[in-house]
mmCIF file of C-alpha atoms in Angstrom:
data_model
loop_
_atom_site.group_PDB
_atom_site.id
_atom_site.type_symbol
_atom_site.label_atom_id
_atom_site.label_comp_id
_atom_site.label_asym_id
_atom_site.label_seq_id
_atom_site.Cartn_x
_atom_site.Cartn_y
_atom_site.Cartn_z
ATOM 1 C CA UNK A 74 0.006 -0.006 -0.041
ATOM 2 C CA UNK A 75 1.605 3.304 -0.368
ATOM 3 C CA UNK A 76 4.271 4.925 1.683
ATOM 4 C CA UNK A 77 5.654 6.798 -1.127
ATOM 5 C CA UNK A 78 3.316 4.564 -2.935
ATOM 6 C CA UNK A 79 4.187 1.330 -1.361
ATOM 7 C CA UNK A 80 0.622 -0.043 -1.040
ATOM 8 C CA UNK A 81 -0.813 1.540 -4.057
ATOM 9 C CA UNK A 82 1.786 0.025 -6.347
ATOM 10 C CA UNK A 83 4.367 2.663 -6.929
ATOM 11 C CA UNK A 84 6.748 -0.098 -7.976
ATOM 12 C CA UNK A 85 10.379 0.824 -7.578
ATOM 13 C CA UNK A 86 12.476 0.820 -10.812
ATOM 14 C CA UNK A 87 15.986 1.385 -9.773
ATOM 15 C CA UNK A 88 19.399 0.440 -11.208
ATOM 16 C CA UNK A 89 20.779 -2.948 -10.047
ATOM 17 C CA UNK A 90 24.279 -1.766 -10.931
ATOM 18 C CA UNK A 91 27.418 -1.667 -8.739
ATOM 19 C CA UNK A 92 26.693 1.632 -6.953
ATOM 20 C CA UNK A 93 28.012 1.447 -3.374
ATOM 21 C CA UNK A 94 25.795 1.663 -0.338
ATOM 22 C CA UNK A 95 26.396 5.378 0.275
ATOM 23 C CA UNK A 96 27.039 6.701 -3.237
ATOM 24 C CA UNK A 97 23.554 7.796 -4.438
ATOM 25 C CA UNK A 98 23.191 11.505 -5.022
ATOM 26 C CA UNK A 99 19.884 13.107 -3.887
ATOM 27 C CA UNK A 100 18.181 16.374 -4.855
ATOM 28 C CA UNK A 101 15.286 17.831 -2.937
ATOM 29 C CA UNK A 102 11.828 17.985 -4.606
ATOM 30 C CA UNK A 103 10.116 21.329 -5.095
ATOM 31 C CA UNK A 104 7.174 20.217 -2.984
ATOM 32 C CA UNK A 105 7.174 20.444 0.838
ATOM 33 C CA UNK A 106 10.280 21.623 2.678
ATOM 34 C CA UNK A 107 10.847 21.077 5.309
ATOM 35 C CA UNK A 108 7.606 19.349 6.321
ATOM 36 C CA UNK A 109 7.876 15.566 6.723
ATOM 37 C CA UNK A 110 6.966 13.772 3.503
ATOM 38 C CA UNK A 111 5.430 10.374 4.186
ATOM 39 C CA UNK A 112 2.889 9.283 1.701
ATOM 40 C CA UNK A 113 3.301 9.059 -2.145
ATOM 41 C CA UNK A 114 0.893 7.665 -4.618
ATOM 42 C CA UNK A 115 -0.320 7.677 -8.229
ATOM 43 C CA UNK A 116 -3.794 8.068 -9.740
ATOM 44 C CA UNK A 117 -3.636 7.817 -13.504
ATOM 45 C CA UNK A 118 -0.952 9.959 -14.805
ATOM 46 C CA UNK A 119 -0.790 12.060 -11.630
ATOM 47 C CA UNK A 120 1.489 11.800 -8.737
ATOM 48 C CA UNK A 121 0.591 12.773 -5.195
ATOM 49 C CA UNK A 122 2.685 13.458 -2.096
ATOM 50 C CA UNK A 123 1.308 13.883 1.465
ATOM 51 C CA UNK A 124 2.931 15.415 4.501
ATOM 52 C CA UNK A 125 2.337 13.837 7.870
ATOM 53 C CA UNK A 126 2.398 16.684 10.327
ATOM 54 C CA UNK A 127 -0.062 15.433 12.836
ATOM 55 C CA UNK A 128 -2.499 18.401 12.804
ATOM 56 C CA UNK A 129 -1.565 20.183 9.617
ATOM 57 C CA UNK A 130 -0.977 17.794 6.757
ATOM 58 C CA UNK A 131 -0.976 18.856 3.014
ATOM 59 C CA UNK A 132 -1.371 17.097 -0.196
ATOM 60 C CA UNK A 133 0.827 18.106 -3.213
ATOM 61 C CA UNK A 134 0.102 17.101 -6.840
ATOM 62 C CA UNK A 135 2.408 16.721 -9.772
ATOM 63 C CA UNK A 136 1.608 16.413 -13.473
ATOM 64 C CA UNK A 137 5.292 15.993 -14.640
ATOM 65 C CA UNK A 138 6.535 12.851 -12.815
ATOM 66 C CA UNK A 139 7.329 14.838 -9.705
ATOM 67 C CA UNK A 140 9.570 17.495 -11.078
ATOM 68 C CA UNK A 141 7.168 20.279 -9.923
ATOM 69 C CA UNK A 142 4.464 20.274 -7.374
ATOM 70 C CA UNK A 143 1.338 22.241 -6.330
ATOM 71 C CA UNK A 144 -0.382 22.207 -3.066
ATOM 72 C CA UNK A 145 -4.000 21.137 -3.363
ATOM 73 C CA UNK A 146 -4.553 21.166 0.366
ATOM 74 C CA UNK A 147 -6.631 19.251 2.800
ATOM 75 C CA UNK A 148 -8.768 20.534 5.614
ATOM 76 C CA UNK A 149 -6.804 18.965 8.505
ATOM 77 C CA UNK A 150 -4.603 16.046 9.662
ATOM 78 C CA UNK A 151 -1.478 14.387 8.468
ATOM 79 C CA UNK A 152 -1.593 12.090 5.462
ATOM 80 C CA UNK A 153 -0.774 8.455 6.205
ATOM 81 C CA UNK A 154 -1.470 6.527 2.912
ATOM 82 C CA UNK A 155 -2.756 7.046 -0.579
ATOM 83 C CA UNK A 156 -4.896 4.486 -2.592
ATOM 84 C CA UNK A 157 -6.295 4.667 -6.148
ATOM 85 C CA UNK A 158 -9.417 2.395 -6.452
ATOM 86 C CA UNK A 159 -11.736 2.654 -9.341
ATOM 87 C CA UNK A 160 -12.290 6.404 -10.301
ATOM 88 C CA UNK A 161 -11.523 7.518 -6.745
ATOM 89 C CA UNK A 162 -8.275 8.548 -4.978
ATOM 90 C CA UNK A 163 -8.232 8.060 -1.231
ATOM 91 C CA UNK A 164 -5.838 8.904 1.560
ATOM 92 C CA UNK A 165 -5.825 8.085 5.187
ATOM 93 C CA UNK A 166 -5.638 10.952 7.676
ATOM 94 C CA UNK A 167 -4.399 11.288 11.198
ATOM 95 C CA UNK A 168 -7.438 10.937 13.545
ATOM 96 C CA UNK A 169 -9.822 11.924 10.712
ATOM 97 C CA UNK A 170 -10.579 8.676 8.798
ATOM 98 C CA UNK A 171 -10.393 8.690 4.998
ATOM 99 C CA UNK A 172 -10.631 11.559 2.516
ATOM 100 C CA UNK A 173 -11.852 10.889 -1.065
ATOM 101 C CA UNK A 174 -11.516 12.658 -4.410
ATOM 102 C CA UNK A 175 -13.225 11.761 -7.736
ATOM 103 C CA UNK A 176 -11.760 14.732 -9.683
ATOM 104 C CA UNK A 177 -8.124 13.903 -9.611
ATOM 105 C CA UNK A 178 -7.465 15.673 -6.387
ATOM 106 C CA UNK A 179 -9.048 19.018 -7.239
ATOM 107 C CA UNK A 180 -11.514 18.681 -4.316
ATOM 108 C CA UNK A 181 -11.673 16.365 -1.310
ATOM 109 C CA UNK A 182 -14.462 15.128 1.006
ATOM 110 C CA UNK A 183 -14.306 13.103 4.190
ATOM 111 C CA UNK A 184 -15.413 9.565 3.622
ATOM 112 C CA UNK A 185 -15.284 8.244 7.116
ATOM 113 C CA UNK A 186 -18.792 6.915 7.473
ATOM 114 C CA UNK A 187 -18.498 3.675 9.260
ATOM 115 C CA UNK A 188 -15.164 4.341 10.938
ATOM 116 C CA UNK A 189 -14.811 4.609 14.691
ATOM 117 C CA UNK A 190 -14.468 8.280 15.932
ATOM 118 C CA UNK A 191 -10.800 9.622 15.432
ATOM 119 C CA UNK A 192 -9.733 6.686 13.464
ATOM 120 C CA UNK A 193 -6.250 6.806 11.810
ATOM 121 C CA UNK A 194 -6.276 4.518 8.760
ATOM 122 C CA UNK A 195 -2.541 3.704 8.427
ATOM 123 C CA UNK A 196 -2.944 0.962 5.675
ATOM 124 C CA UNK A 197 -5.238 0.993 2.541
ATOM 125 C CA UNK A 198 -5.458 -1.707 -0.149
ATOM 126 C CA UNK A 199 -7.640 -2.312 -3.168
ATOM 127 C CA UNK A 200 -9.053 -5.853 -3.619
ATOM 128 C CA UNK A 201 -10.690 -4.957 -7.019
ATOM 129 C CA UNK A 202 -12.048 -1.900 -8.790
ATOM 130 C CA UNK A 203 -14.804 -1.406 -6.246
ATOM 131 C CA UNK A 204 -13.618 -3.023 -2.999
ATOM 132 C CA UNK A 205 -11.087 -1.441 -0.564
ATOM 133 C CA UNK A 206 -9.713 -2.450 2.811
ATOM 134 C CA UNK A 207 -8.426 -0.210 5.576
ATOM 135 C CA UNK A 208 -6.418 -1.010 8.714
ATOM 136 C CA UNK A 209 -6.242 1.503 11.530
ATOM 137 C CA UNK A 210 -3.394 2.367 13.922
ATOM 138 C CA UNK A 211 -5.143 4.406 16.752
ATOM 139 C CA UNK A 212 -2.510 3.956 19.450
ATOM 140 C CA UNK A 213 -4.402 0.913 20.624
ATOM 141 C CA UNK A 214 -5.932 -2.220 19.080
ATOM 142 C CA UNK A 215 -8.444 -1.269 16.447
ATOM 143 C CA UNK A 216 -10.508 -2.668 13.608
ATOM 144 C CA UNK A 217 -10.111 -3.703 9.993
ATOM 145 C CA UNK A 218 -12.598 -2.029 7.747
ATOM 146 C CA UNK A 219 -14.116 -2.860 4.238
ATOM 147 C CA UNK A 220 -15.651 -0.697 1.509
ATOM 148 C CA UNK A 221 -17.500 -1.995 -1.572
ATOM 149 C CA UNK A 222 -18.161 1.512 -3.201
ATOM 150 C CA UNK A 223 -14.627 2.706 -3.903
ATOM 151 C CA UNK A 224 -14.124 4.066 -0.348
ATOM 152 C CA UNK A 225 -17.247 6.218 -0.152
ATOM 153 C CA UNK A 226 -18.567 4.275 2.922
ATOM 154 C CA UNK A 227 -17.031 1.763 5.251
ATOM 155 C CA UNK A 228 -17.892 -0.957 7.796
ATOM 156 C CA UNK A 229 -15.789 -2.826 10.344
ATOM 157 C CA UNK A 230 -15.156 -6.332 9.411
ATOM 158 C CA UNK A 231 -17.144 -8.581 11.763
ATOM 159 C CA UNK A 232 -15.016 -11.119 13.628
ATOM 160 C CA UNK A 233 -11.663 -9.838 12.483
ATOM 161 C CA UNK A 234 -9.089 -9.772 15.300
ATOM 162 C CA UNK A 235 -8.259 -6.381 16.764
ATOM 163 C CA UNK A 236 -5.002 -5.018 15.404
ATOM 164 C CA UNK A 237 -2.780 -1.905 15.299
ATOM 165 C CA UNK A 238 -2.409 -2.268 11.508
ATOM 166 C CA UNK A 239 0.677 -1.130 9.720
ATOM 167 C CA UNK A 240 0.344 -2.651 6.273
ATOM 168 C CA UNK A 241 -2.042 -4.640 3.997
ATOM 169 C CA UNK A 242 -0.942 -6.835 0.996
ATOM 170 C CA UNK A 243 -3.407 -8.226 -1.532
ATOM 171 C CA UNK A 244 -2.488 -11.326 -3.614
ATOM 172 C CA UNK A 245 -5.671 -12.241 -5.467
ATOM 173 C CA UNK A 246 -8.179 -13.274 -2.858
ATOM 174 C CA UNK A 247 -5.439 -13.749 -0.238
ATOM 175 C CA UNK A 248 -4.869 -10.622 1.999
ATOM 176 C CA UNK A 249 -2.185 -10.190 4.714
ATOM 177 C CA UNK A 250 -2.392 -7.607 7.460
ATOM 178 C CA UNK A 251 0.675 -6.689 9.534
ATOM 179 C CA UNK A 252 0.558 -5.088 12.901
ATOM 180 C CA UNK A 253 1.936 -4.265 16.248
ATOM 181 C CA UNK A 254 2.586 -7.289 18.494
ATOM 182 C CA UNK A 255 -0.032 -9.460 16.657
ATOM 183 C CA UNK A 256 2.252 -10.131 13.723
ATOM 184 C CA UNK A 257 0.476 -11.336 10.648
ATOM 185 C CA UNK A 258 -3.333 -11.782 10.046
ATOM 186 C CA UNK A 259 -4.385 -13.702 6.924
ATOM 187 C CA UNK A 260 -7.591 -13.784 4.805
ATOM 188 C CA UNK A 261 -8.304 -16.134 2.026
ATOM 189 C CA UNK A 262 -11.685 -14.568 0.986
ATOM 190 C CA UNK A 263 -10.742 -11.057 0.003
ATOM 191 C CA UNK A 264 -10.768 -9.694 3.556
ATOM 192 C CA UNK A 265 -14.119 -11.097 4.834
ATOM 193 C CA UNK A 266 -12.658 -13.431 7.464
ATOM 194 C CA UNK A 267 -9.301 -13.322 9.166
ATOM 195 C CA UNK A 268 -6.996 -15.520 11.341
ATOM 196 C CA UNK A 269 -3.425 -15.252 12.753
ATOM 197 C CA UNK A 270 -0.622 -16.613 10.607
ATOM 198 C CA UNK A 271 2.624 -16.365 12.498
ATOM 199 C CA UNK A 272 4.134 -19.828 12.176
ATOM 200 C CA UNK A 273 7.948 -19.379 12.181
ATOM 201 C CA UNK A 274 8.019 -15.725 13.236
ATOM 202 C CA UNK A 275 9.720 -14.584 16.357
ATOM 203 C CA UNK A 276 7.578 -14.653 19.522
ATOM 204 C CA UNK A 277 7.827 -10.871 19.889
ATOM 205 C CA UNK A 278 7.425 -9.062 16.487
ATOM 206 C CA UNK A 279 5.758 -6.006 15.157
ATOM 207 C CA UNK A 280 5.199 -6.549 11.421
ATOM 208 C CA UNK A 281 5.460 -3.199 9.624
ATOM 209 C CA UNK A 282 5.604 -4.012 5.868
ATOM 210 C CA UNK A 283 5.066 -6.760 3.282
ATOM 211 C CA UNK A 284 6.356 -7.064 -0.325
ATOM 212 C CA UNK A 285 5.993 -9.714 -2.965
ATOM 213 C CA UNK A 286 9.373 -10.839 -4.429
ATOM 214 C CA UNK A 287 9.076 -13.431 -7.118
ATOM 215 C CA UNK A 288 7.064 -16.295 -5.840
ATOM 216 C CA UNK A 289 7.907 -15.299 -2.219
ATOM 217 C CA UNK A 290 6.189 -12.901 0.230
ATOM 218 C CA UNK A 291 8.554 -11.009 2.536
ATOM 219 C CA UNK A 292 7.579 -9.437 5.832
ATOM 220 C CA UNK A 293 9.761 -6.717 7.500
ATOM 221 C CA UNK A 294 9.449 -6.409 11.223
ATOM 222 C CA UNK A 295 10.704 -5.015 14.477
ATOM 223 C CA UNK A 296 11.938 -7.467 17.078
ATOM 224 C CA UNK A 297 13.258 -6.627 20.529
ATOM 225 C CA UNK A 298 16.872 -6.296 19.213
ATOM 226 C CA UNK A 299 16.727 -5.393 15.498
ATOM 227 C CA UNK A 300 14.787 -4.972 12.306
ATOM 228 C CA UNK A 301 14.281 -8.448 10.833
ATOM 229 C CA UNK A 302 13.049 -9.856 7.521
ATOM 230 C CA UNK A 303 11.220 -13.160 7.079
ATOM 231 C CA UNK A 304 9.831 -14.742 3.854
ATOM 232 C CA UNK A 305 6.985 -17.240 3.081
ATOM 233 C CA UNK A 306 6.792 -19.548 0.190
ATOM 234 C CA UNK A 307 3.100 -20.638 0.863
ATOM 235 C CA UNK A 308 1.201 -17.378 0.671
ATOM 236 C CA UNK A 309 1.836 -16.326 4.269
ATOM 237 C CA UNK A 310 0.875 -19.632 5.951
ATOM 238 C CA UNK A 311 4.297 -20.248 7.316
ATOM 239 C CA UNK A 312 7.422 -18.092 7.647
ATOM 240 C CA UNK A 313 11.247 -18.483 7.478
ATOM 241 C CA UNK A 314 13.630 -17.736 10.378
ATOM 242 C CA UNK A 315 14.114 -14.065 10.733
ATOM 243 C CA UNK A 316 17.179 -12.450 9.113
ATOM 244 C CA UNK A 317 18.903 -9.323 10.678
ATOM 245 C CA UNK A 318 22.319 -9.206 8.917
ATOM 246 C CA UNK A 319 23.139 -5.572 8.005
ATOM 247 C CA UNK A 320 19.816 -4.152 9.412
ATOM 248 C CA UNK A 321 19.593 -1.509 12.107
ATOM 249 C CA UNK A 322 18.329 -1.976 15.657
ATOM 250 C CA UNK A 323 15.099 -0.707 17.189
ATOM 251 C CA UNK A 324 13.749 0.891 14.035
ATOM 252 C CA UNK A 325 10.202 1.071 12.567
ATOM 253 C CA UNK A 326 10.121 -0.119 8.889
ATOM 254 C CA UNK A 327 8.472 2.582 6.811
ATOM 255 C CA UNK A 328 9.141 1.340 3.238
ATOM 256 C CA UNK A 329 9.584 -2.160 1.774
ATOM 257 C CA UNK A 330 9.652 -2.749 -1.994
ATOM 258 C CA UNK A 331 11.228 -4.662 -4.881
ATOM 259 C CA UNK A 332 13.019 -3.376 -7.978
ATOM 260 C CA UNK A 333 15.124 -4.917 -10.657
ATOM 261 C CA UNK A 334 15.606 -8.115 -8.600
ATOM 262 C CA UNK A 335 16.690 -6.237 -5.446
ATOM 263 C CA UNK A 336 14.786 -5.656 -2.219
ATOM 264 C CA UNK A 337 14.691 -2.162 -0.639
ATOM 265 C CA UNK A 338 13.800 -1.312 2.970
ATOM 266 C CA UNK A 339 13.483 2.117 4.675
ATOM 267 C CA UNK A 340 13.594 2.674 8.428
ATOM 268 C CA UNK A 341 12.652 5.428 10.871
ATOM 269 C CA UNK A 342 14.332 5.667 14.360
ATOM 270 C CA UNK A 343 15.485 8.333 16.792
ATOM 271 C CA UNK A 344 18.647 6.353 17.421
ATOM 272 C CA UNK A 345 20.884 4.119 15.502
ATOM 273 C CA UNK A 346 21.302 3.869 11.658
ATOM 274 C CA UNK A 347 18.018 4.675 10.095
ATOM 275 C CA UNK A 348 17.860 5.188 6.369
ATOM 276 C CA UNK A 349 17.446 3.168 3.138
ATOM 277 C CA UNK A 350 18.844 -0.370 2.810
ATOM 278 C CA UNK A 351 19.189 -2.707 -0.222
ATOM 279 C CA UNK A 352 19.512 -6.457 -0.530
ATOM 280 C CA UNK A 353 20.605 -8.194 -3.747
ATOM 281 C CA UNK A 354 20.588 -11.751 -2.331
ATOM 282 C CA UNK A 355 16.900 -12.261 -1.544
ATOM 283 C CA UNK A 356 17.070 -10.612 1.823
ATOM 284 C CA UNK A 357 19.976 -12.602 3.207
ATOM 285 C CA UNK A 358 22.177 -9.537 3.768
ATOM 286 C CA UNK A 359 21.574 -5.829 3.549
ATOM 287 C CA UNK A 360 23.613 -2.705 2.747
ATOM 288 C CA UNK A 361 22.849 0.860 3.832
ATOM 289 C CA UNK A 362 22.276 3.328 0.834
ATOM 290 C CA UNK A 363 21.859 6.859 2.047
ATOM 291 C CA UNK A 364 24.194 8.981 -0.098
ATOM 292 C CA UNK A 365 23.549 12.688 0.411
ATOM 293 C CA UNK A 366 20.322 12.329 2.173
ATOM 294 C CA UNK A 367 20.182 14.784 5.132
ATOM 295 C CA UNK A 368 21.107 13.547 8.582
ATOM 296 C CA UNK A 369 19.277 12.140 10.354
ATOM 297 C CA UNK A 370 18.133 10.386 7.213
ATOM 298 C CA UNK A 371 14.983 8.976 8.713
ATOM 299 C CA UNK A 372 12.906 7.465 5.830
ATOM 300 C CA UNK A 373 9.083 7.886 5.999
ATOM 301 C CA UNK A 374 8.299 6.420 2.621
ATOM 302 C CA UNK A 375 9.831 5.421 -0.766
ATOM 303 C CA UNK A 376 8.893 4.859 -4.342
ATOM 304 C CA UNK A 377 9.617 6.048 -7.883
ATOM 305 C CA UNK A 378 8.608 8.896 -10.164
ATOM 306 C CA UNK A 379 9.741 9.064 -13.751
ATOM 307 C CA UNK A 380 12.201 6.166 -13.172
ATOM 308 C CA UNK A 381 13.895 7.849 -10.297
ATOM 309 C CA UNK A 382 13.978 6.698 -6.650
ATOM 310 C CA UNK A 383 11.947 9.051 -4.485
ATOM 311 C CA UNK A 384 12.348 9.102 -0.617
ATOM 312 C CA UNK A 385 10.276 10.932 1.901
ATOM 313 C CA UNK A 386 12.108 12.045 5.036
ATOM 314 C CA UNK A 387 11.546 14.202 8.048
ATOM 315 C CA UNK A 388 13.358 16.999 6.043
ATOM 316 C CA UNK A 389 11.151 16.797 2.930
ATOM 317 C CA UNK A 390 11.147 14.639 -0.214
ATOM 318 C CA UNK A 391 14.229 13.749 -2.276
ATOM 319 C CA UNK A 392 14.882 11.936 -5.544
ATOM 320 C CA UNK A 393 17.892 10.109 -7.073
ATOM 321 C CA UNK A 394 18.592 8.862 -10.537
ATOM 322 C CA UNK A 395 21.183 6.366 -9.351
#
């Protein structure tokens, strides 16, 4: 789902060449600076960027692959996630549910009917052209929600376990939800019913992001000691032993994506080595790739625009051609 487009399929298309872990050159986008840039998405030929200042978020729109941006504004709340479903563009908002646009972002309306009061949808995913799912992270266990009208109205999913949801991954009719402490929830009927699916994962794990890589599904998580990555070869039923080689300690995973055969992972922490990491051996080992990103280089989201890597940080958004 989209953190710089993670969940709404901003697929990274980066070079798999021999650039070193700290060699990438970055330039700041003309959108928000310095507000924190956290959510990126696409809707048709348009690109969108959202800032996540808790009480004063903004939405920026680009018609030229992110080279220039204009502020289209929102009434209130930081932006957590974008989702394009059918003719609608949605974004999750801090404590304000979902906002929805059907005119390419010219105007926005709250579409929080069915959400609990002050809900923060942190993860959005499209099952098909009409059906969308939302997972909330409201500082305590919350609900999973489902919409069958391109996000105009929502209803909590009856019987779904409570979860502080961080990500959703749709694979046909199979859907995975990752969250704080609970790990992985799995649905095989497009999000109607759910059950825990943590076989092989550490006993203490906070699953922040998923990505499909070839025939495998990868989960990135926080453990008590380090960021870890595990993979599943059976659609999320069972998981491999967690891998931590080269990854930082005590970080939240904010981006996880695949490009040109490599896996990329972004982290956010107030201590340690946060930033952007790459693996070229199916997640077995990781190298830090930060280049000239500002320090601290805390990554809030990542994706591509016009073939370039785009990274959202606490100091604004940056892009790199290498």
